[in-house]
Amino acid sequence: MIFDIASGFARYVSIHPLFPQVLNFLRRQDLTDLPEGRHEIDGENLFAIVIKAAGKPSQDAQLEIHNDFIDIQLVLQGVEAMGWKARASCTSPVDDYDPERDLQFFTDLPDSWIKVQPGQFAVFFPEDAHAPMVSPDVLHKIVIKVGVSNKG
């Protein structure tokens, strides 16, 4: 997991071959004006999802994991708490992994919480379980999905 301010993303571009494209996307001047929904950056390998939604209380949050994508979660408005736990430590799945959605939920509690302010981001790799959208605020955020391997 990585936690930083948006302007600091440049230091991570060597981690993944698609991260330079993520950096270009993050440098867009119109990020806050993008409509809700999916925005393709590089087809199925790299895309962004703009979310504007009410946050939820921590007791309603569930840890989630992904096998095929890295999540880069950038908060634009509101303050979001994001829970984290090592995937290897998760022992209580809600259901089986869904390969169509690249998603599995767990009822385990996060080991740590990060308060993410506007202009800050967190990167969750497949080995990171995370609990997003915890906030008393209406959140405006962008989740950038980065394919772990080339799907094209």
XYZ file of N, CA, C and O in Angstrom:
608
model
N 0.826 -1.169 0.000
C 0.000 0.000 0.000
C 0.876 1.240 0.000
O 1.936 1.258 0.611
N 0.410 2.267 -0.706
C 1.092 3.562 -0.756
C 0.073 4.622 -0.363
O -1.094 4.550 -0.752
N 0.512 5.625 0.377
C -0.328 6.763 0.737
C 0.492 8.024 0.521
O 1.620 8.117 1.011
N -0.069 8.989 -0.238
C 0.700 10.188 -0.575
C -0.247 11.272 -1.081
O -1.447 11.040 -1.198
N 0.325 12.424 -1.423
C -0.437 13.484 -2.066
C -0.337 13.303 -3.581
O 0.638 12.736 -4.082
N -1.351 13.780 -4.290
C -1.424 13.551 -5.742
C -0.174 14.040 -6.459
O 0.323 13.369 -7.368
N 0.368 15.166 -6.056
C 1.560 15.690 -6.739
C 2.799 14.823 -6.507
O 3.793 14.961 -7.202
N 2.732 13.894 -5.558
C 3.856 12.996 -5.292
C 3.830 11.711 -6.084
O 4.740 10.883 -5.955
N 2.805 11.523 -6.942
C 2.677 10.251 -7.657
C 3.868 9.978 -8.575
O 4.209 8.817 -8.824
N 4.530 11.010 -9.065
C 5.644 10.837 -10.006
C 6.733 9.917 -9.451
O 7.379 9.195 -10.217
N 6.903 9.895 -8.143
C 7.976 9.064 -7.583
C 7.682 7.570 -7.674
O 8.553 6.748 -7.413
N 6.442 7.193 -8.071
C 6.060 5.777 -8.122
C 5.946 5.218 -9.542
O 5.574 4.070 -9.708
N 6.256 6.018 -10.553
C 6.009 5.570 -11.929
C 6.821 4.335 -12.328
O 6.419 3.602 -13.218
N 7.912 4.065 -11.667
C 8.727 2.898 -12.021
C 8.166 1.587 -11.465
O 8.630 0.505 -11.833
N 7.152 1.650 -10.630
C 6.601 0.446 -10.002
C 5.864 -0.438 -11.000
O 5.903 -1.661 -10.903
N 5.201 0.178 -11.976
C 4.363 -0.574 -12.915
C 4.434 0.109 -14.282
O 4.434 1.342 -14.351
N 4.450 -0.650 -15.382
C 4.573 -0.036 -16.707
C 3.417 0.900 -17.086
O 3.588 1.760 -17.949
N 2.261 0.774 -16.444
C 1.137 1.663 -16.744
C 1.096 2.899 -15.847
O 0.308 3.824 -16.087
N 1.924 2.954 -14.819
C 1.900 4.096 -13.904
C 2.257 5.429 -14.576
O 1.731 6.468 -14.171
N 3.132 5.466 -15.615
C 3.332 6.754 -16.298
C 2.034 7.297 -16.912
O 1.797 8.513 -16.890
N 1.178 6.412 -17.425
C -0.113 6.866 -17.952
C -1.026 7.349 -16.824
O -1.813 8.279 -17.017
N -0.934 6.710 -15.671
C -1.694 7.179 -14.510
C -1.250 8.601 -14.160
O -2.082 9.482 -13.921
N 0.054 8.830 -14.157
C 0.582 10.157 -13.847
C 0.021 11.192 -14.829
O -0.413 12.266 -14.413
N 0.012 10.870 -16.110
C -0.552 11.795 -17.099
C -2.017 12.075 -16.810
O -2.476 13.216 -16.915
N -2.768 11.049 -16.445
C -4.180 11.228 -16.117
C -4.341 12.135 -14.894
O -5.187 13.035 -14.884
N -3.539 11.918 -13.872
C -3.632 12.712 -12.646
C -3.262 14.182 -12.873
O -3.665 15.043 -12.094
N -2.519 14.460 -13.920
C -2.123 15.839 -14.229
C -3.187 16.603 -15.015
O -3.014 17.780 -15.295
N -4.289 15.932 -15.352
C -5.374 16.603 -16.076
C -5.913 17.760 -15.240
O -6.090 17.631 -14.025
N -6.220 18.840 -15.897
C -6.764 20.014 -15.217
C -8.247 19.864 -14.899
O -8.779 20.580 -14.063
N -8.921 18.911 -15.566
C -10.376 18.782 -15.428
C -10.806 17.608 -14.552
O -11.949 17.168 -14.640
N -9.962 17.104 -13.693
C -10.309 15.933 -12.882
C -11.608 16.141 -12.101
O -12.453 15.243 -12.049
N -11.776 17.306 -11.512
C -12.975 17.534 -10.699
C -14.231 17.717 -11.549
O -15.338 17.637 -11.029
N -14.063 17.950 -12.846
C -15.200 18.158 -13.737
C -15.631 16.894 -14.479
O -16.639 16.911 -15.187
N -14.870 15.816 -14.345
C -15.217 14.579 -15.059
C -16.554 14.050 -14.553
O -16.800 14.025 -13.342
N -17.421 13.598 -15.465
C -18.702 13.042 -15.018
C -18.509 11.696 -14.326
O -17.513 10.996 -14.547
N -19.480 11.348 -13.504
C -19.444 10.056 -12.824
C -19.399 8.928 -13.849
O -19.899 9.062 -14.960
N -18.792 7.824 -13.446
C -18.741 6.647 -14.302
C -17.334 6.334 -14.762
O -16.354 6.894 -14.268
N -17.271 5.446 -15.731
C -16.002 4.909 -16.222
C -15.415 5.797 -17.319
O -16.126 6.252 -18.206
N -14.077 5.976 -17.230
C -13.329 6.749 -18.215
C -12.129 5.898 -18.637
O -11.252 5.621 -17.820
N -12.114 5.485 -19.894
C -11.010 4.644 -20.372
C -9.741 5.470 -20.538
O -9.781 6.593 -21.023
N -8.653 4.883 -20.119
C -7.332 5.479 -20.291
C -6.533 4.618 -21.263
O -5.927 5.108 -22.198
N -6.562 3.292 -21.050
C -5.891 2.334 -21.935
C -6.723 1.051 -21.968
O -6.285 -0.001 -21.496
N -7.932 1.156 -22.479
C -8.815 0.005 -22.618
C -9.086 -0.705 -21.306
O -9.306 -0.077 -20.276
N -9.080 -2.037 -21.365
C -9.358 -2.854 -20.181
C -8.186 -2.906 -19.207
O -8.339 -3.359 -18.077
N -7.017 -2.430 -19.643
C -5.829 -2.469 -18.788
C -5.758 -1.330 -17.789
O -5.138 -1.459 -16.739
N -6.370 -0.204 -18.153
C -6.229 0.989 -17.334
C -7.433 1.891 -17.558
O -7.667 2.363 -18.670
N -8.210 2.105 -16.490
C -9.372 2.982 -16.596
C -9.647 3.612 -15.239
O -9.139 3.165 -14.205
N -10.447 4.682 -15.271
C -10.796 5.400 -14.052
C -12.299 5.345 -13.851
O -13.059 5.344 -14.819
N -12.701 5.314 -12.603
C -14.109 5.361 -12.239
C -14.298 6.571 -11.330
O -13.685 6.655 -10.263
N -15.130 7.513 -11.778
C -15.439 8.693 -10.984
C -16.667 8.373 -10.138
O -17.683 7.898 -10.658
N -16.541 8.608 -8.847
C -17.604 8.294 -7.893
C -17.982 9.554 -7.128
O -17.105 10.279 -6.636
N -19.281 9.815 -7.035
C -19.838 10.844 -6.151
C -20.936 10.142 -5.372
O -21.975 9.794 -5.930
N -20.687 9.894 -4.098
C -21.642 9.120 -3.299
C -21.461 9.424 -1.822
O -20.377 9.828 -1.386
N -22.526 9.182 -1.078
C -22.459 9.341 0.374
C -21.543 8.274 0.960
O -21.575 7.117 0.535
N -20.744 8.677 1.929
C -19.923 7.712 2.639
C -20.777 6.871 3.569
O -21.976 7.105 3.733
N -20.149 5.874 4.167
C -20.865 4.981 5.079
C -20.111 4.907 6.398
O -18.913 5.199 6.460
N -20.788 4.484 7.471
C -20.095 4.332 8.756
C -19.144 3.130 8.719
O -19.347 2.180 7.960
N -18.132 3.173 9.560
C -17.115 2.119 9.555
C -17.696 0.741 9.836
O -17.216 -0.258 9.307
N -18.753 0.660 10.637
C -19.335 -0.652 10.941
C -20.009 -1.276 9.712
O -20.263 -2.478 9.697
N -20.291 -0.479 8.685
C -20.892 -1.008 7.452
C -19.857 -1.341 6.390
O -20.201 -1.870 5.332
N -18.608 -1.011 6.645
C -17.552 -1.240 5.651
C -17.077 -2.685 5.701
O -16.984 -3.287 6.777
N -16.797 -3.233 4.540
C -16.203 -4.566 4.451
C -14.886 -4.470 3.697
O -14.760 -3.709 2.733
N -13.933 -5.248 4.148
C -12.684 -5.333 3.412
C -12.948 -5.999 2.070
O -13.762 -6.917 1.963
N -12.246 -5.529 1.039
C -12.361 -6.118 -0.287
C -10.969 -6.357 -0.849
O -10.015 -5.679 -0.462
N -10.885 -7.313 -1.752
C -9.615 -7.598 -2.436
C -9.881 -7.739 -3.928
O -11.002 -8.005 -4.362
N -8.808 -7.539 -4.704
C -8.835 -7.701 -6.157
C -7.622 -8.525 -6.564
O -6.536 -8.334 -6.016
N -7.798 -9.406 -7.525
C -6.681 -10.193 -8.052
C -6.051 -9.567 -9.282
O -4.854 -9.670 -9.495
N -6.887 -8.945 -10.121
C -6.448 -8.521 -11.448
C -6.087 -7.048 -11.549
O -5.497 -6.636 -12.548
N -6.454 -6.251 -10.556
C -6.230 -4.809 -10.642
C -5.639 -4.238 -9.364
O -5.947 -4.679 -8.267
N -4.811 -3.222 -9.551
C -4.344 -2.344 -8.489
C -5.352 -1.204 -8.426
O -5.779 -0.704 -9.465
N -5.759 -0.801 -7.237
C -6.647 0.350 -7.056
C -5.827 1.559 -6.627
O -5.106 1.494 -5.626
N -5.968 2.651 -7.366
C -5.426 3.936 -6.940
C -6.642 4.797 -6.623
O -7.437 5.101 -7.512
N -6.820 5.142 -5.362
C -8.012 5.859 -4.923
C -7.625 7.278 -4.526
O -6.922 7.486 -3.532
N -8.090 8.241 -5.336
C -7.790 9.656 -5.146
C -9.048 10.368 -4.664
O -10.073 10.346 -5.340
N -8.964 10.999 -3.505
C -10.092 11.746 -2.963
C -10.031 13.171 -3.507
O -8.997 13.840 -3.420
N -11.165 13.629 -4.064
C -11.271 14.992 -4.579
C -12.057 15.898 -3.633
O -11.776 17.079 -3.525
N -13.065 15.330 -2.966
C -13.890 16.116 -2.045
C -14.369 15.212 -0.914
O -14.718 14.045 -1.142
N -14.415 15.762 0.292
C -14.773 14.988 1.470
C -13.518 14.410 2.102
O -12.427 14.507 1.550
N -13.686 13.848 3.267
C -12.578 13.170 3.951
C -12.996 11.718 4.106
O -14.053 11.422 4.655
N -12.173 10.826 3.593
C -12.499 9.402 3.588
C -11.536 8.632 4.483
O -10.320 8.839 4.417
N -12.085 7.750 5.290
C -11.252 6.805 6.032
C -11.186 5.532 5.199
O -12.210 5.047 4.719
N -9.994 5.026 5.003
C -9.798 3.785 4.256
C -9.150 2.770 5.188
O -8.094 3.039 5.763
N -9.812 1.636 5.340
C -9.268 0.580 6.179
C -8.293 -0.281 5.392
O -8.425 -0.429 4.179
N -7.323 -0.868 6.099
C -6.325 -1.737 5.452
C -6.046 -2.946 6.325
O -6.007 -2.860 7.565
N -5.809 -4.066 5.663
C -5.343 -5.284 6.322
C -4.597 -6.094 5.269
O -4.980 -6.096 4.088
N -3.556 -6.770 5.666
C -2.846 -7.645 4.727
C -3.799 -8.746 4.265
O -4.466 -9.384 5.093
N -3.878 -8.944 2.981
C -4.770 -9.962 2.426
C -4.501 -11.329 3.055
O -5.427 -12.080 3.356
N -3.247 -11.648 3.271
C -2.879 -12.954 3.833
C -3.434 -13.145 5.246
O -3.551 -14.284 5.714
N -3.801 -12.060 5.904
C -4.349 -12.144 7.265
C -5.869 -12.233 7.297
O -6.453 -12.399 8.368
N -6.512 -12.085 6.143
C -7.974 -12.150 6.092
C -8.421 -13.611 6.159
O -7.937 -14.447 5.398
N -9.321 -13.906 7.083
C -9.739 -15.298 7.305
C -11.242 -15.527 7.190
O -11.689 -16.664 7.248
N -12.026 -14.451 7.026
C -13.483 -14.595 7.056
C -14.139 -14.046 5.782
O -14.712 -12.948 5.789
N -14.073 -14.821 4.696
C -14.697 -14.340 3.460
C -16.219 -14.313 3.576
O -16.815 -15.178 4.217
N -16.825 -13.306 2.947
C -18.280 -13.220 2.883
C -18.797 -14.224 1.855
O -19.826 -14.865 2.050
N -18.053 -14.344 0.761
C -18.429 -15.235 -0.329
C -17.171 -15.604 -1.106
O -16.067 -15.188 -0.748
N -17.336 -16.372 -2.172
C -16.202 -16.741 -3.008
C -15.756 -15.546 -3.845
O -16.529 -14.614 -4.094
N -14.524 -15.593 -4.313
C -14.005 -14.579 -5.219
C -14.832 -14.593 -6.501
O -15.120 -15.653 -7.059
N -15.230 -13.408 -6.970
C -15.992 -13.249 -8.200
C -15.052 -12.761 -9.298
O -14.685 -11.582 -9.329
N -14.630 -13.649 -10.221
C -13.674 -13.239 -11.248
C -14.245 -12.225 -12.241
O -13.493 -11.420 -12.793
N -15.543 -12.227 -12.448
C -16.162 -11.248 -13.353
C -16.014 -9.827 -12.813
O -15.792 -8.893 -13.578
N -16.162 -9.672 -11.529
C -16.061 -8.352 -10.884
C -14.676 -8.112 -10.280
O -14.417 -7.024 -9.776
N -13.818 -9.139 -10.307
C -12.506 -9.069 -9.663
C -12.664 -8.565 -8.229
O -12.076 -7.564 -7.821
N -13.459 -9.316 -7.451
C -13.844 -8.815 -6.143
C -14.176 -9.946 -5.176
O -14.815 -10.924 -5.556
N -13.714 -9.779 -3.962
C -14.121 -10.646 -2.860
C -14.154 -9.795 -1.592
O -13.285 -8.956 -1.371
N -15.188 -10.006 -0.771
C -15.352 -9.280 0.480
C -15.035 -10.172 1.666
O -15.216 -11.391 1.610
N -14.599 -9.526 2.758
C -14.289 -10.210 4.011
C -14.928 -9.456 5.172
O -15.051 -8.235 5.126
N -15.307 -10.191 6.219
C -15.849 -9.556 7.422
C -14.771 -9.247 8.458
O -15.080 -8.660 9.497
N -13.526 -9.621 8.180
C -12.418 -9.265 9.073
C -12.399 -7.753 9.277
O -12.810 -6.992 8.397
N -11.907 -7.331 10.407
C -11.767 -5.905 10.672
C -10.423 -5.401 10.158
O -9.419 -6.128 10.225
N -10.371 -4.167 9.662
C -9.080 -3.605 9.244
C -8.106 -3.529 10.417
O -8.519 -3.343 11.566
N -6.836 -3.679 10.120
C -5.793 -3.502 11.133
C -5.446 -2.026 11.317
O -4.994 -1.619 12.384
N -5.625 -1.243 10.243
C -5.267 0.176 10.255
C -6.307 0.983 9.487
O -6.954 0.456 8.577
N -6.415 2.246 9.843
C -7.272 3.194 9.133
C -6.424 4.390 8.726
O -5.589 4.858 9.503
N -6.653 4.878 7.515
C -5.959 6.060 7.016
C -7.010 7.123 6.729
O -8.004 6.836 6.061
N -6.797 8.322 7.207
C -7.694 9.438 6.891
C -7.144 10.101 5.632
O -6.038 10.652 5.642
N -7.934 10.043 4.555
C -7.495 10.549 3.253
C -8.234 11.856 2.954
O -9.456 11.869 2.831
N -7.464 12.911 2.872
C -7.987 14.256 2.620
C -8.074 14.510 1.109
O -7.416 13.818 0.320
N -8.830 15.522 0.683
C -8.830 15.880 -0.739
C -7.409 16.150 -1.233
O -6.612 16.802 -0.545
N -7.097 15.601 -2.403
C -5.755 15.754 -2.971
C -4.787 14.672 -2.534
O -3.627 14.676 -2.943
N -5.238 13.726 -1.729
C -4.397 12.603 -1.307
C -4.920 11.325 -1.950
O -6.088 11.240 -2.331
N -4.036 10.340 -2.066
C -4.432 9.067 -2.669
C -3.833 7.897 -1.898
O -2.856 8.045 -1.162
N -4.442 6.745 -2.105
C -3.906 5.484 -1.581
C -3.860 4.497 -2.742
O -4.747 4.489 -3.602
N -2.820 3.689 -2.772
C -2.678 2.627 -3.772
C -2.790 1.300 -3.041
O -2.051 1.048 -2.086
N -3.726 0.480 -3.498
C -3.916 -0.845 -2.916
C -3.575 -1.889 -3.971
O -4.180 -1.928 -5.039
N -2.610 -2.729 -3.648
C -2.169 -3.800 -4.534
C -2.986 -5.062 -4.230
O -3.690 -5.111 -3.213
N -2.900 -6.088 -5.073
C -3.672 -7.304 -4.801
C -3.417 -7.921 -3.422
O -4.302 -8.583 -2.881
N -2.274 -7.676 -2.836
C -2.008 -8.232 -1.500
C -2.583 -7.376 -0.372
O -2.453 -7.719 0.802
N -3.237 -6.265 -0.722
C -3.834 -5.362 0.260
C -5.354 -5.506 0.265
O -6.003 -5.255 -0.751
N -5.922 -5.873 1.400
C -7.374 -5.790 1.561
C -7.668 -4.365 2.013
O -6.906 -3.772 2.783
N -8.749 -3.788 1.509
C -9.064 -2.414 1.851
C -10.568 -2.214 2.002
O -11.354 -2.917 1.384
N -10.917 -1.276 2.858
C -12.319 -0.936 3.134
C -12.510 0.535 2.787
O -12.158 1.414 3.578
N -13.042 0.839 1.589
C -13.195 2.225 1.162
C -14.552 2.818 1.544
O -15.420 2.131 2.083
N -14.703 4.104 1.231
C -15.972 4.841 1.308
C -16.476 5.072 2.733
O -17.659 5.285 2.934
N -15.595 5.059 3.723
C -16.009 5.317 5.093
C -15.879 6.815 5.350
O -14.778 7.373 5.290
N -17.023 7.450 5.572
C -17.031 8.898 5.761
C -18.425 9.367 6.154
O -19.415 8.785 5.708
N -18.508 10.456 6.932
C -19.802 11.083 7.158
C -20.161 12.030 6.003
O -21.267 12.556 5.943
N -19.198 12.242 5.091
C -19.347 13.195 3.998
C -19.879 12.539 2.730
O -19.807 11.317 2.560
N -20.335 13.374 1.813
C -20.528 12.938 0.435
C -19.141 12.996 -0.186
O -18.449 14.017 -0.113
N -18.713 11.893 -0.762
C -17.368 11.794 -1.317
C -17.390 11.976 -2.831
O -18.304 11.509 -3.508
N -16.365 12.650 -3.308
C -16.095 12.740 -4.741
C -14.684 12.202 -4.891
O -13.739 12.757 -4.319
N -14.558 11.094 -5.614
C -13.255 10.458 -5.717
C -13.104 9.808 -7.081
O -14.089 9.620 -7.805
N -11.883 9.474 -7.383
C -11.576 8.738 -8.605
C -10.818 7.480 -8.201
O -9.836 7.558 -7.455
N -11.300 6.341 -8.686
C -10.591 5.078 -8.503
C -10.005 4.700 -9.851
O -10.739 4.504 -10.823
N -8.695 4.643 -9.912
C -8.013 4.244 -11.139
C -7.660 2.772 -11.003
O -7.011 2.365 -10.044
N -8.138 1.986 -11.952
C -7.913 0.539 -11.961
C -6.768 0.249 -12.923
O -6.857 0.571 -14.114
N -5.703 -0.337 -12.388
C -4.502 -0.635 -13.173
C -4.348 -2.143 -13.270
O -4.197 -2.826 -12.249
N -4.412 -2.672 -14.481
C -4.280 -4.115 -14.676
C -2.927 -4.624 -14.213
O -1.889 -4.044 -14.544
N -2.958 -5.691 -13.439
C -1.723 -6.288 -12.937
C -0.923 -6.896 -14.087
O 0.284 -6.798 -14.141
N -1.641 -7.523 -15.034
C -0.989 -8.057 -16.228
C -1.759 -7.572 -17.443
O -2.931 -7.213 -17.347
N -1.112 -7.595 -18.592
C -1.736 -7.081 -19.819
C -2.896 -7.978 -20.233
O -2.727 -9.166 -20.439
N -4.086 -7.386 -20.357
C -5.267 -8.126 -20.768
C -5.537 -7.961 -22.251
O -6.494 -8.498 -22.759
N -4.770 -7.110 -22.907
C -5.054 -6.767 -24.286
C -4.469 -7.712 -25.252
O -4.811 -7.908 -26.340
